PDB file of C-alpha atoms and ligand atoms in Angstrom:
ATOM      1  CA  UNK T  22     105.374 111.868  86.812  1.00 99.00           C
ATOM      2  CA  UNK T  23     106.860 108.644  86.888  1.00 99.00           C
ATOM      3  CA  UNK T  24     105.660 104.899  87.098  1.00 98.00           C
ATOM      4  CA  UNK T  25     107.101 101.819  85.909  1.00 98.00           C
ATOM      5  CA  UNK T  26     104.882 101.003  83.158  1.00 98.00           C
ATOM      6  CA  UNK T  27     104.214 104.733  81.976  1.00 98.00           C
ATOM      7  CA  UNK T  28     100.091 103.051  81.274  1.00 98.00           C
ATOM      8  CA  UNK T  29      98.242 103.080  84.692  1.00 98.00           C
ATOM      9  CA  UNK T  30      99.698 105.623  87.341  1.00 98.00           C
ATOM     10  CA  UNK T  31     102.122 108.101  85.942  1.00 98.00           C
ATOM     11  CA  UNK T  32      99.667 109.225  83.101  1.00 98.00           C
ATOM     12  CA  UNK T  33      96.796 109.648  85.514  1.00 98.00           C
ATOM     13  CA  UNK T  34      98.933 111.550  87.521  1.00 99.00           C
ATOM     14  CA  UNK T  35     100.324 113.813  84.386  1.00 98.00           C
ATOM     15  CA  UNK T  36      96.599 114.194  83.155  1.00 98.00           C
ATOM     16  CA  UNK T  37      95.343 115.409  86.517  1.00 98.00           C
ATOM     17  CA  UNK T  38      98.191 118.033  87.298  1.00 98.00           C
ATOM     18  CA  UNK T  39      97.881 118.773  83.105  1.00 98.00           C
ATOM     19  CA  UNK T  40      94.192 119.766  84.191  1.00 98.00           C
ATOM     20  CA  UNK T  41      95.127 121.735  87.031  1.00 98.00           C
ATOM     21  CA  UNK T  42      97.586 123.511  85.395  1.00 98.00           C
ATOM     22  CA  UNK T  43      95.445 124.834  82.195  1.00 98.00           C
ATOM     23  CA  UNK T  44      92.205 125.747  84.593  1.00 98.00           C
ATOM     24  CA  UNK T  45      94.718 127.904  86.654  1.00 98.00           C
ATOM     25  CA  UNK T  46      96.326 129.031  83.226  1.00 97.00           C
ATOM     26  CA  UNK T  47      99.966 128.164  84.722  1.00 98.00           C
ATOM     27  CA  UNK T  48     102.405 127.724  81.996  1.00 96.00           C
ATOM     28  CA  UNK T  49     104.043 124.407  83.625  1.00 97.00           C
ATOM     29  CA  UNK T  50     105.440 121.443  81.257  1.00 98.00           C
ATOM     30  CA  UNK T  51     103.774 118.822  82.756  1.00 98.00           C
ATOM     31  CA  UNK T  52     104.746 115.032  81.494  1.00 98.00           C
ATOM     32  CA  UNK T  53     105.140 111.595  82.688  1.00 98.00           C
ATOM     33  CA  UNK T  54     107.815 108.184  81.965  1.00 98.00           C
ATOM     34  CA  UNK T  55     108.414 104.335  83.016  1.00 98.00           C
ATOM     35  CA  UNK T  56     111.340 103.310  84.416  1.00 98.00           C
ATOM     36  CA  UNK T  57     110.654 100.428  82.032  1.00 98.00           C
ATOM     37  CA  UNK T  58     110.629 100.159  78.360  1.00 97.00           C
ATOM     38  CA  UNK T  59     107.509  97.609  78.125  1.00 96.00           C
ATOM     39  CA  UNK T  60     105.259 100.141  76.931  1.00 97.00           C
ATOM     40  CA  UNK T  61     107.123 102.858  74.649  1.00 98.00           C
ATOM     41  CA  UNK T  62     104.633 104.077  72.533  1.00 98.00           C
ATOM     42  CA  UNK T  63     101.767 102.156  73.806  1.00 98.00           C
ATOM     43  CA  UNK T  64      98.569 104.010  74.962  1.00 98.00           C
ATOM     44  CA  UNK T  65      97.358 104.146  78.494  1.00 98.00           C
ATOM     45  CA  UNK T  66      95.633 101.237  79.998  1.00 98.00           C
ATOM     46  CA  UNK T  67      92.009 101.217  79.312  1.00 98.00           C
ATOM     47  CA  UNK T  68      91.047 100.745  82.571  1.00 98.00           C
ATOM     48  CA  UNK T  69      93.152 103.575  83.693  1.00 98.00           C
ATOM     49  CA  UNK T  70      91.537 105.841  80.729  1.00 98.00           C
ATOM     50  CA  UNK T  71      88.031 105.232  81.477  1.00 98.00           C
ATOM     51  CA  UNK T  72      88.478 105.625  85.184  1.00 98.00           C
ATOM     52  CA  UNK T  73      90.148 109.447  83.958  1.00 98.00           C
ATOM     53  CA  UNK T  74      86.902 109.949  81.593  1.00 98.00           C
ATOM     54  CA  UNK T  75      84.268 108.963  83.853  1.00 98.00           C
ATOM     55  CA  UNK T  76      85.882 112.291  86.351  1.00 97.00           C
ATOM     56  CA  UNK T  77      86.632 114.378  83.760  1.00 98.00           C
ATOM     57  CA  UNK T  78      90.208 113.712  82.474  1.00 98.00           C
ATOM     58  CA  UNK T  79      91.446 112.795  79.272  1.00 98.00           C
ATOM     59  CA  UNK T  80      94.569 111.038  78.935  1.00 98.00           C
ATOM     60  CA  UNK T  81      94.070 108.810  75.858  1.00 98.00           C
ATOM     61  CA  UNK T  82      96.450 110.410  73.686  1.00 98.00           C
ATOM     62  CA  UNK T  83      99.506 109.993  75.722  1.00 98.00           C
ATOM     63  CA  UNK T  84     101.641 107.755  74.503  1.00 98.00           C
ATOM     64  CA  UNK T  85     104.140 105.662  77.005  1.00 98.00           C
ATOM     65  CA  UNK T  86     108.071 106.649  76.940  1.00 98.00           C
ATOM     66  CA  UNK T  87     111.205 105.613  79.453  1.00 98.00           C
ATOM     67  CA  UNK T  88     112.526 107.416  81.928  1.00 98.00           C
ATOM     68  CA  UNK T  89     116.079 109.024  80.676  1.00 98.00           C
ATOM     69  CA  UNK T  90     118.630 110.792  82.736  1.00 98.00           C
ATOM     70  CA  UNK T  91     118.075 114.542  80.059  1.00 98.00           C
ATOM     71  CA  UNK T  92     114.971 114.130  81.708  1.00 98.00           C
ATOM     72  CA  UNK T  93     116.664 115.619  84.909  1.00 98.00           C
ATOM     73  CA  UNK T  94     117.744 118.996  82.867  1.00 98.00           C
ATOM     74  CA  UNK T  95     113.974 119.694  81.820  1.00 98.00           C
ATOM     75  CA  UNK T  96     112.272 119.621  85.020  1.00 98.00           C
ATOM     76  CA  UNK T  97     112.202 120.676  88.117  1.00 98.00           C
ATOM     77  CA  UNK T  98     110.512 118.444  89.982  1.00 98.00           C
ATOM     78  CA  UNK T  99     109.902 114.776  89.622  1.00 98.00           C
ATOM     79  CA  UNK T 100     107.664 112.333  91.489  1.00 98.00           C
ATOM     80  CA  UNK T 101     107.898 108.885  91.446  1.00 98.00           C
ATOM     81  CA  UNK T 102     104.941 106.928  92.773  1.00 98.00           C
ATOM     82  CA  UNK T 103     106.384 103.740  94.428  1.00 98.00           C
ATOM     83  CA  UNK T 104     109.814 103.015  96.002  1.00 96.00           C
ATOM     84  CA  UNK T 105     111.045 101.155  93.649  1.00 98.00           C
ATOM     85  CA  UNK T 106     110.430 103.616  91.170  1.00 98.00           C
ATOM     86  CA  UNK T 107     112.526 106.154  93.722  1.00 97.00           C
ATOM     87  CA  UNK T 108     115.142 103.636  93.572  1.00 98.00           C
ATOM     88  CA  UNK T 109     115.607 103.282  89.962  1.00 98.00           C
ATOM     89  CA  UNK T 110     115.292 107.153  89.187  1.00 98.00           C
ATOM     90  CA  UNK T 111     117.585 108.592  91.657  1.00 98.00           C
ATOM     91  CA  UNK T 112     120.225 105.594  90.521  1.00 98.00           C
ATOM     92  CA  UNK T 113     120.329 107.300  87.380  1.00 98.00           C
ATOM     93  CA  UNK T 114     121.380 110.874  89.051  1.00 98.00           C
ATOM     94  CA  UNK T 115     124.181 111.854  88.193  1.00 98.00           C
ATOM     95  CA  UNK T 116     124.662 113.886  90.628  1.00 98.00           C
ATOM     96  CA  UNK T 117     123.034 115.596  94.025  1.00 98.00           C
ATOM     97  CA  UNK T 118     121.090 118.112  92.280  1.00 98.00           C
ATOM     98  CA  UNK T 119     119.616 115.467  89.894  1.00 98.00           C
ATOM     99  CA  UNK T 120     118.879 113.032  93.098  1.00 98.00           C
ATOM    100  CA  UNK T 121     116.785 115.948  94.879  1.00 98.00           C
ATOM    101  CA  UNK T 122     114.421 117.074  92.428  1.00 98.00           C
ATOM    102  CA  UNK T 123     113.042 112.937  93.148  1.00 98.00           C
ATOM    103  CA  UNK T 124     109.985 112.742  95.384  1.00 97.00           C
ATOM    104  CA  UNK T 125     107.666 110.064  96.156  1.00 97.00           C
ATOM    105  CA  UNK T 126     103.885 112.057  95.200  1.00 97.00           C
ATOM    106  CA  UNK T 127     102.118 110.908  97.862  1.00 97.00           C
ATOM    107  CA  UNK T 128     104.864 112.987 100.129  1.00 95.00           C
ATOM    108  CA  UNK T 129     103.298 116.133  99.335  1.00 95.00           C
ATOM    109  CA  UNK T 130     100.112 114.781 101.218  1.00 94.00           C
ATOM    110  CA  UNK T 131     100.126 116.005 105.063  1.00 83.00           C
ATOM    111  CA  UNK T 132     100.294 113.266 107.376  1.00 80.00           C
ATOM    112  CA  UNK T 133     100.517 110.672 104.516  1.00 75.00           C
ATOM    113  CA  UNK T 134     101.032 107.405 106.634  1.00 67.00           C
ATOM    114  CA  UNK T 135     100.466 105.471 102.939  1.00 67.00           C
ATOM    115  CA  UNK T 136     103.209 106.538 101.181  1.00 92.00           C
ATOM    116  CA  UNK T 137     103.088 104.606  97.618  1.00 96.00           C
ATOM    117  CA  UNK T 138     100.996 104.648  94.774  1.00 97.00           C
ATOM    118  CA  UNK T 139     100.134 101.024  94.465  1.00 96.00           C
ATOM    119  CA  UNK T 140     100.209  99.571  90.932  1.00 97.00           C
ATOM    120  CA  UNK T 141      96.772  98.934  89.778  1.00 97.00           C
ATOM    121  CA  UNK T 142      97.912  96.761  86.786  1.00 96.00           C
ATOM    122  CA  UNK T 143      97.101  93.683  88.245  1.00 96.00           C
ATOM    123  CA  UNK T 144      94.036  94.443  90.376  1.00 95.00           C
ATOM    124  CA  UNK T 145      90.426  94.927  89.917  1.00 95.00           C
ATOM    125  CA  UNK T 146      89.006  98.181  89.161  1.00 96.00           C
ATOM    126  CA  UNK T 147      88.263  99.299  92.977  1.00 96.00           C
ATOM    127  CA  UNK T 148      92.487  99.635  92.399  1.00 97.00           C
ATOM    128  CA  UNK T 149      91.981 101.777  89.767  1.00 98.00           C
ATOM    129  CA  UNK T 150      89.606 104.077  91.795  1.00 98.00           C
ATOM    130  CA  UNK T 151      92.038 103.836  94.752  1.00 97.00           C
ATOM    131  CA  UNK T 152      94.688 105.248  92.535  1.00 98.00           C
ATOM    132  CA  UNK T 153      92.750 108.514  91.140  1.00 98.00           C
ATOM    133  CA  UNK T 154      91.654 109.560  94.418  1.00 97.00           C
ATOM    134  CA  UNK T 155      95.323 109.237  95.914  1.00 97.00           C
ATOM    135  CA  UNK T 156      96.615 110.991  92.584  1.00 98.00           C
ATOM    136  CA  UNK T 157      93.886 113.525  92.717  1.00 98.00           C
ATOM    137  CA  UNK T 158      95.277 114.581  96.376  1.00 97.00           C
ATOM    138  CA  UNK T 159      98.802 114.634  95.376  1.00 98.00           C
ATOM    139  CA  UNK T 160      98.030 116.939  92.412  1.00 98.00           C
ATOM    140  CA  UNK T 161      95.519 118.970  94.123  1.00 98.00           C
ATOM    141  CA  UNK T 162      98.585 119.770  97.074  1.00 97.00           C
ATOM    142  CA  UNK T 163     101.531 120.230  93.534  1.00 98.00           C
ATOM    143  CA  UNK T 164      98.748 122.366  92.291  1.00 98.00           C
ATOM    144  CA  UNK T 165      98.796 124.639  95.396  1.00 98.00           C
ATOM    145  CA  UNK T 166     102.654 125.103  95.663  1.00 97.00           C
ATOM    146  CA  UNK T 167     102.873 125.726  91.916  1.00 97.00           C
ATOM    147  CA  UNK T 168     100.586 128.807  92.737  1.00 97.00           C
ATOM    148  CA  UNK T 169     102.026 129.703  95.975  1.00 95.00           C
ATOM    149  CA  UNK T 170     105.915 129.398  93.674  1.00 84.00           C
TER     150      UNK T 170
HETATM  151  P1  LIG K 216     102.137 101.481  85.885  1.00 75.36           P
HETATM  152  O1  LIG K 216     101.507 100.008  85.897  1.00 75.36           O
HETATM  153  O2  LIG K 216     103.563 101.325  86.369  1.00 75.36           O
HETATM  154  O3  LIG K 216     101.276 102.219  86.846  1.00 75.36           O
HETATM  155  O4  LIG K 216     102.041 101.959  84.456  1.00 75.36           O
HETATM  156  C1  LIG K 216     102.103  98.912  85.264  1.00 75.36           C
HETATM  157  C2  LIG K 216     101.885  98.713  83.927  1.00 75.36           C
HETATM  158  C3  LIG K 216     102.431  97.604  83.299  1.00 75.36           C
HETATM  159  C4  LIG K 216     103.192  96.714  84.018  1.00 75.36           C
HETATM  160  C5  LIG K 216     103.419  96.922  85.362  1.00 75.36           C
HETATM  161  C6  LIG K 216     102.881  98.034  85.969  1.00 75.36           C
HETATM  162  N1  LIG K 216     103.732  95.564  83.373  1.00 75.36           N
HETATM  163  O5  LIG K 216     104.336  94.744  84.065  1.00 75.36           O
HETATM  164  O6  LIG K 216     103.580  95.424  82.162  1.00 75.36           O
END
Protein backbone atom coordinates (compact mmCIF):
# COMPACT_ATOMS: atom_id res chain seq x y z
CA UNK A 1 0.00 0.00 0.00
CA UNK A 2 1.39 3.12 -0.98
CA UNK A 3 0.74 6.94 -0.27
CA UNK A 4 2.92 9.81 -0.28
CA UNK A 5 3.17 10.53 3.26
CA UNK A 6 3.08 6.77 4.51
CA UNK A 7 0.65 8.64 7.82
CA UNK A 8 -2.99 9.02 6.51
CA UNK A 9 -3.92 6.62 3.51
CA UNK A 10 -1.45 3.88 2.89
CA UNK A 11 -1.51 2.68 6.62
CA UNK A 12 -5.28 2.65 6.73
CA UNK A 13 -5.22 0.79 3.77
CA UNK A 14 -2.34 -1.81 5.14
CA UNK A 15 -4.33 -2.06 8.53
CA UNK A 16 -7.62 -2.90 6.84
CA UNK A 17 -6.29 -5.63 4.31
CA UNK A 18 -3.82 -6.70 7.62
CA UNK A 19 -7.38 -7.36 9.26
CA UNK A 20 -8.77 -9.14 6.48
CA UNK A 21 -6.05 -11.20 6.02
CA UNK A 22 -5.65 -12.64 9.81
CA UNK A 23 -9.74 -13.14 10.17
CA UNK A 24 -9.46 -15.28 6.91
CA UNK A 25 -6.11 -16.79 8.37
CA UNK A 26 -4.31 -16.03 4.85
CA UNK A 27 -0.65 -15.98 5.26
CA UNK A 28 -0.17 -12.65 3.02
CA UNK A 29 2.74 -9.99 3.91
CA UNK A 30 0.78 -7.15 3.95
CA UNK A 31 2.73 -3.55 4.32
CA UNK A 32 2.58 -0.06 3.23
CA UNK A 33 5.40 3.10 2.05
CA UNK A 34 5.55 6.98 0.95
CA UNK A 35 6.90 7.93 -2.03
CA UNK A 36 8.26 10.64 0.26
CA UNK A 37 10.70 10.61 3.02
CA UNK A 38 8.81 13.32 5.32
CA UNK A 39 7.67 10.85 7.67
CA UNK A 40 10.28 7.84 8.07
CA UNK A 41 9.71 6.61 11.28
CA UNK A 42 6.93 8.81 12.28
CA UNK A 43 3.60 7.26 13.52
CA UNK A 44 0.35 7.50 11.69
CA UNK A 45 -1.63 10.63 11.78
CA UNK A 46 -3.86 10.82 14.71
CA UNK A 47 -6.68 11.62 12.93
CA UNK A 48 -6.15 8.77 10.64
CA UNK A 49 -5.62 6.37 13.88
CA UNK A 50 -8.66 7.26 15.67
CA UNK A 51 -10.82 7.15 12.60
CA UNK A 52 -9.17 3.14 12.33
CA UNK A 53 -10.06 2.66 16.24
CA UNK A 54 -13.41 3.99 16.34
CA UNK A 55 -14.21 0.79 13.33
CA UNK A 56 -12.15 -1.55 14.72
CA UNK A 57 -8.58 -1.23 13.31
CA UNK A 58 -5.44 -0.66 14.89
CA UNK A 59 -2.72 0.86 13.09
CA UNK A 60 -0.83 2.85 15.76
CA UNK A 61 2.21 0.93 15.76
CA UNK A 62 3.18 1.32 12.21
CA UNK A 63 5.80 3.30 11.74
CA UNK A 64 6.22 5.44 8.25
CA UNK A 65 9.08 4.20 5.66
CA UNK A 66 9.85 5.24 1.71
CA UNK A 67 9.00 3.56 -1.04
CA UNK A 68 12.30 1.63 -2.51
CA UNK A 69 12.65 -0.12 -5.78
CA UNK A 70 13.62 -4.03 -3.49
CA UNK A 71 10.27 -3.29 -2.64
CA UNK A 72 9.25 -4.61 -6.18
CA UNK A 73 11.06 -8.21 -5.45
CA UNK A 74 8.88 -8.75 -2.17
CA UNK A 75 5.51 -8.30 -3.42
CA UNK A 76 3.30 -9.09 -5.70
CA UNK A 77 1.04 -6.60 -5.92
CA UNK A 78 1.20 -2.95 -5.17
CA UNK A 79 -1.44 -0.22 -5.02
CA UNK A 80 -0.89 3.19 -5.08
CA UNK A 81 -3.76 5.44 -4.05
CA UNK A 82 -3.45 8.65 -6.19
CA UNK A 83 -1.87 9.28 -9.63
CA UNK A 84 0.79 10.86 -8.67
CA UNK A 85 1.72 8.25 -6.46
CA UNK A 86 1.32 5.80 -9.81
CA UNK A 87 3.63 8.12 -11.39
CA UNK A 88 6.40 8.15 -9.00
CA UNK A 89 6.28 4.25 -8.29
CA UNK A 90 6.20 2.88 -11.69
CA UNK A 91 9.22 5.60 -12.54
CA UNK A 92 11.20 3.63 -10.31
CA UNK A 93 10.50 0.15 -12.32
CA UNK A 94 13.05 -1.07 -13.57
CA UNK A 95 11.58 -2.92 -15.74
CA UNK A 96 7.95 -4.24 -17.22
CA UNK A 97 7.40 -6.76 -14.68
CA UNK A 98 8.16 -4.23 -11.86
CA UNK A 99 5.74 -1.50 -13.71
CA UNK A 100 2.71 -4.12 -13.70
CA UNK A 101 2.46 -5.29 -10.32
CA UNK A 102 1.39 -1.03 -9.85
CA UNK A 103 -2.34 -0.45 -9.48
CA UNK A 104 -4.30 2.43 -8.45
CA UNK A 105 -6.68 0.61 -5.26
CA UNK A 106 -9.63 2.08 -6.04
CA UNK A 107 -9.31 0.03 -9.60
CA UNK A 108 -10.27 -3.07 -8.03
CA UNK A 109 -13.74 -1.36 -7.28
CA UNK A 110 -16.40 -2.26 -10.18
CA UNK A 111 -17.53 0.65 -11.96
CA UNK A 112 -15.20 2.97 -9.92
CA UNK A 113 -15.89 6.37 -11.78
CA UNK A 114 -13.66 8.02 -8.61
CA UNK A 115 -10.57 6.64 -9.16
CA UNK A 116 -8.10 8.27 -6.38
CA UNK A 117 -7.78 8.12 -2.87
CA UNK A 118 -7.84 11.76 -1.99
CA UNK A 119 -5.29 12.90 0.62
CA UNK A 120 -7.02 13.66 3.78
CA UNK A 121 -3.96 15.50 5.29
CA UNK A 122 -5.22 18.73 4.80
CA UNK A 123 -8.98 18.35 5.25
CA UNK A 124 -11.41 18.06 7.99
CA UNK A 125 -12.30 14.85 9.43
CA UNK A 126 -15.49 14.11 7.06
CA UNK A 127 -12.00 13.45 4.67
CA UNK A 128 -10.86 11.14 6.93
CA UNK A 129 -14.20 9.17 6.96
CA UNK A 130 -14.33 9.50 3.14
CA UNK A 131 -11.04 7.74 2.99
CA UNK A 132 -11.89 4.50 5.26
CA UNK A 133 -14.98 3.81 3.53
CA UNK A 134 -13.22 4.02 -0.03
CA UNK A 135 -10.23 1.91 1.56
CA UNK A 136 -12.61 -0.42 3.23
CA UNK A 137 -14.11 -1.26 -0.44
CA UNK A 138 -10.83 -1.62 -2.05
CA UNK A 139 -9.68 -4.11 0.63
CA UNK A 140 -12.89 -5.82 0.99
CA UNK A 141 -12.65 -6.57 -3.27
CA UNK A 142 -8.17 -7.51 -2.61
CA UNK A 143 -9.63 -9.56 0.13
CA UNK A 144 -11.88 -11.57 -2.26
CA UNK A 145 -9.24 -12.25 -5.04
CA UNK A 146 -6.66 -13.20 -2.40
CA UNK A 147 -9.22 -16.05 -1.55
CA UNK A 148 -10.39 -16.76 -4.94
CA UNK A 149 -5.95 -16.90 -5.81
P1 LIG B 1 -0.72 10.46 3.05
O1 LIG B 1 -1.04 11.97 3.49
O2 LIG B 1 0.04 10.56 1.74
O3 LIG B 1 -2.07 9.86 2.90
O4 LIG B 1 0.11 9.87 4.17
C1 LIG B 1 -0.07 12.96 3.59
C2 LIG B 1 0.68 13.07 4.73
C3 LIG B 1 1.61 14.08 4.86
C4 LIG B 1 1.79 14.98 3.83
C5 LIG B 1 1.05 14.87 2.67
C6 LIG B 1 0.13 13.85 2.56
N1 LIG B 1 2.74 16.03 3.97
O5 LIG B 1 2.81 16.87 3.07
O6 LIG B 1 3.44 16.08 4.98
Amino acid sequence: MVCLGNICRSPLADGLLRDKVLQNKLAVNVDSAGTANYHTGGAPDLRMTQTAQNNGIDISGLRARQFEVSDFDKFDWIYVMDQSNFTNVTGMARHEMDAKKVKLILSELEGSSDLEVPDPYYGEQDGFDRVYEMLDQATEQILIKLLND
